[in-house]
Each structure stands twice: as structure tokens, then as C-alpha cells.
Amino acid sequence: KNMISRNHARFKYDEGKWFIIDNNSTNGVYLNSERIPKQEPQTLSSGDIIIFGVNMSSSEFVYKYEVESLASKDEIERIRAEKEKLVQEEVERIRKEKEKEKEQQIAGLKRKFQHEDTEYKKRLKKLETERCQERLAEQRRYQKAQEEITRIREEAKAKEEQIAKEKRIVEEKQRKATEEKEKELSEKLQKSLEELNKKREQERQQQDAILRIREEEALKLKKEIEALNSKVKDGTKAKQELEKMRQHLDESMEEELECWFCL
């Protein structure tokens, strides 16, 4: 279909020769299996095969250029038969060449497809291998992470137990130290209290001794006063001295009693 156009080519006779010209056709003009350039006249010789367009299945547009001379009818028939034979041979040759070219193209496409299919299978296998390796690596990383988490948890647990143990030891030491300190303070306090009581007892005994001495002195002084009174009953001076001695004695007694009560 659409092999030739309405103005596919044209013939030109010039100076006793025929020329064929391709009028910018799409499928071209072939002269003896060679495509001729467009718009360039090509000289025709007797026996040239002209093909308009490309058609592998028929010889509808295949022609042979012949220069006819005066000949018999038999000669004309023979020439026509040879022409048809040559045309058929040329068509068959072109068809075989096209079929061979198509077979080569098909074979090339098959090889290309097989090569691409092989490459695709290789890439697919490589991708599957890489994915498998990635999954294995991921599993190993996950297992390693789980082992690391387990190790960290065990270390944390052991550390917590160690800290609890150390805490109990420290608390026991603190308790013992507190008990010992309290015991020591209690002993010191008891000893201080005993020493204080002892000191107070000693001071009380000293105060009693002093009081007894003062009492003896007071009795002695009183006796002296009585003796003096008996001697100087009428003297004013003696009275005054006696009164001073009594005041002095009373003040001394009061001071001693106050000191004794304060203790």
C-alpha cells in the first residue's frame, strides 16, 4: 500500500537516449537494485531493471528497459519471455534479499532480546542476592543489637545489685558507727554525770565543813561577846563595838547561808 505516488518518476528523451528521473518520491526508484538520487537524470540502457517503490510480494511495479528493433514475432515473444523471466528472477532475488535482511534483523532482535533477557536475569539474580545479603546482615545486626541490649541489662542489673549491696554495707556501717557513737556519748555523759555528782558531793561536804567551822567560830565569837558583855555592861564604847560585832556576825552568817543554799 502507498508504494508509489501519482507523480513518482518521469522519463526523458534527449539526444537519442532515455533518462529516468525520481520526482522526490517517498519509496524511491531503483535502477538495477540501486536507488537513484532524487531529481538527477539517470541514463537507461537496454536490459536495465526499473523498480518503483518496494514490494516483496508482486512484480507489479518492476520493469525492464529494452530497446526494440525490427524482429519477427517469434523473436518478440522470446524477448518478452526472457524479459518476464528476468523480471521474475530480479523480483525473486530482491524478495530473497529482503527476506534474508528481515531474517537477519529478526535474528539480531532475538540475540538482542536474549542478551537483554540474560542481563535482566543476571541483574535480577544479583538484586535477589543483594537483598538476601541485606536481610541476613539486618538479621545479624538485629541479633547483635538484642545481645547488646541483653548484656547492658545484665550489667545494669549486676550494677544495681552491687549498689544495693554496697548501700546495705554502708547503712550497716553507719548504724554500727551511730550505735558506737551513741554508746560512747552515753558513756561519756554517764561519766560526766558521775563526775559532776561526785564533784557536787565534794563541794557539799566542803560547804558542810566550812559551815561547821563558821558555826564553831560563831559560837566562839558569841562566847567572847558574852564575856565582853559581862565585862563592859556600862560602857558606851563597848556597846557600840558589841553592836558592830553583832552586825558583822549576822551579815557573815547570812552570806554563808545564802552560799550554802545556792549550792
Short mmCIF file of N, CA and C in Angstrom, two decimals, residues 1 3 51-62 87-88 90-96 98-99 102:
data_model
loop_
_atom_site.label_atom_id
_atom_site.label_comp_id
_atom_site.label_asym_id
_atom_site.label_seq_id
_atom_site.Cartn_x
_atom_site.Cartn_y
_atom_site.Cartn_z
N LYS A 1 0.83 -1.19 0.00
CA LYS A 1 0.00 0.00 0.00
C LYS A 1 0.87 1.24 0.00
N MET A 3 2.84 2.42 -2.16
CA MET A 3 4.22 2.23 -2.60
C MET A 3 4.68 3.34 -3.52
N ILE A 51 12.53 -0.42 -10.81
CA ILE A 51 11.53 -0.75 -9.78
C ILE A 51 11.05 0.55 -9.16
N PHE A 52 9.72 0.70 -9.11
CA PHE A 52 9.11 1.86 -8.47
C PHE A 52 8.65 1.46 -7.05
N GLY A 53 9.23 2.09 -6.06
CA GLY A 53 8.90 1.73 -4.68
C GLY A 53 9.45 0.37 -4.31
N VAL A 54 8.94 -0.24 -3.22
CA VAL A 54 9.41 -1.54 -2.74
C VAL A 54 8.20 -2.43 -2.58
N ASN A 55 8.21 -3.62 -3.15
CA ASN A 55 7.12 -4.58 -3.00
C ASN A 55 7.72 -5.96 -3.09
N MET A 56 7.59 -6.72 -1.99
CA MET A 56 8.23 -8.03 -1.95
C MET A 56 7.32 -9.12 -2.50
N SER A 57 6.04 -8.84 -2.64
CA SER A 57 5.09 -9.92 -2.96
C SER A 57 4.65 -9.97 -4.43
N SER A 58 4.93 -8.89 -5.21
CA SER A 58 4.48 -8.91 -6.61
C SER A 58 5.48 -8.15 -7.48
N SER A 59 5.32 -8.33 -8.79
CA SER A 59 6.19 -7.64 -9.74
C SER A 59 5.43 -6.55 -10.48
N GLU A 60 4.41 -5.99 -9.81
CA GLU A 60 3.53 -5.04 -10.45
C GLU A 60 4.28 -3.79 -10.89
N PHE A 61 5.26 -3.34 -10.09
CA PHE A 61 5.97 -2.10 -10.39
C PHE A 61 7.43 -2.34 -10.73
N VAL A 62 7.73 -3.51 -11.27
CA VAL A 62 9.08 -3.84 -11.72
C VAL A 62 9.07 -3.93 -13.26
N VAL A 87 12.60 -10.38 -15.13
CA VAL A 87 11.86 -9.63 -14.11
C VAL A 87 11.54 -10.51 -12.91
N GLN A 88 11.07 -11.74 -13.18
CA GLN A 88 10.75 -12.67 -12.09
C GLN A 88 12.00 -12.99 -11.27
N GLU A 90 14.63 -11.11 -10.98
CA GLU A 90 15.02 -9.93 -10.21
C GLU A 90 14.13 -9.75 -8.98
N VAL A 91 12.81 -9.97 -9.23
CA VAL A 91 11.87 -9.87 -8.10
C VAL A 91 12.18 -10.91 -7.06
N GLU A 92 12.46 -12.12 -7.49
CA GLU A 92 12.77 -13.20 -6.53
C GLU A 92 14.05 -12.90 -5.77
N ARG A 93 15.04 -12.34 -6.54
CA ARG A 93 16.29 -12.00 -5.87
C ARG A 93 16.08 -10.93 -4.80
N ILE A 94 15.31 -9.90 -5.22
CA ILE A 94 15.04 -8.82 -4.25
C ILE A 94 14.26 -9.36 -3.05
N ARG A 95 13.27 -10.25 -3.37
CA ARG A 95 12.47 -10.81 -2.26
C ARG A 95 13.35 -11.62 -1.31
N LYS A 96 14.25 -12.43 -1.91
CA LYS A 96 15.13 -13.24 -1.06
C LYS A 96 16.05 -12.34 -0.23
N LYS A 98 15.43 -9.27 0.75
CA LYS A 98 14.64 -8.65 1.79
C LYS A 98 14.30 -9.65 2.89
N GLU A 99 13.95 -10.90 2.46
CA GLU A 99 13.67 -11.93 3.47
C GLU A 99 14.91 -12.22 4.31
N LYS A 102 15.36 -9.39 6.59
CA LYS A 102 14.42 -9.48 7.70
C LYS A 102 14.82 -10.57 8.68
#
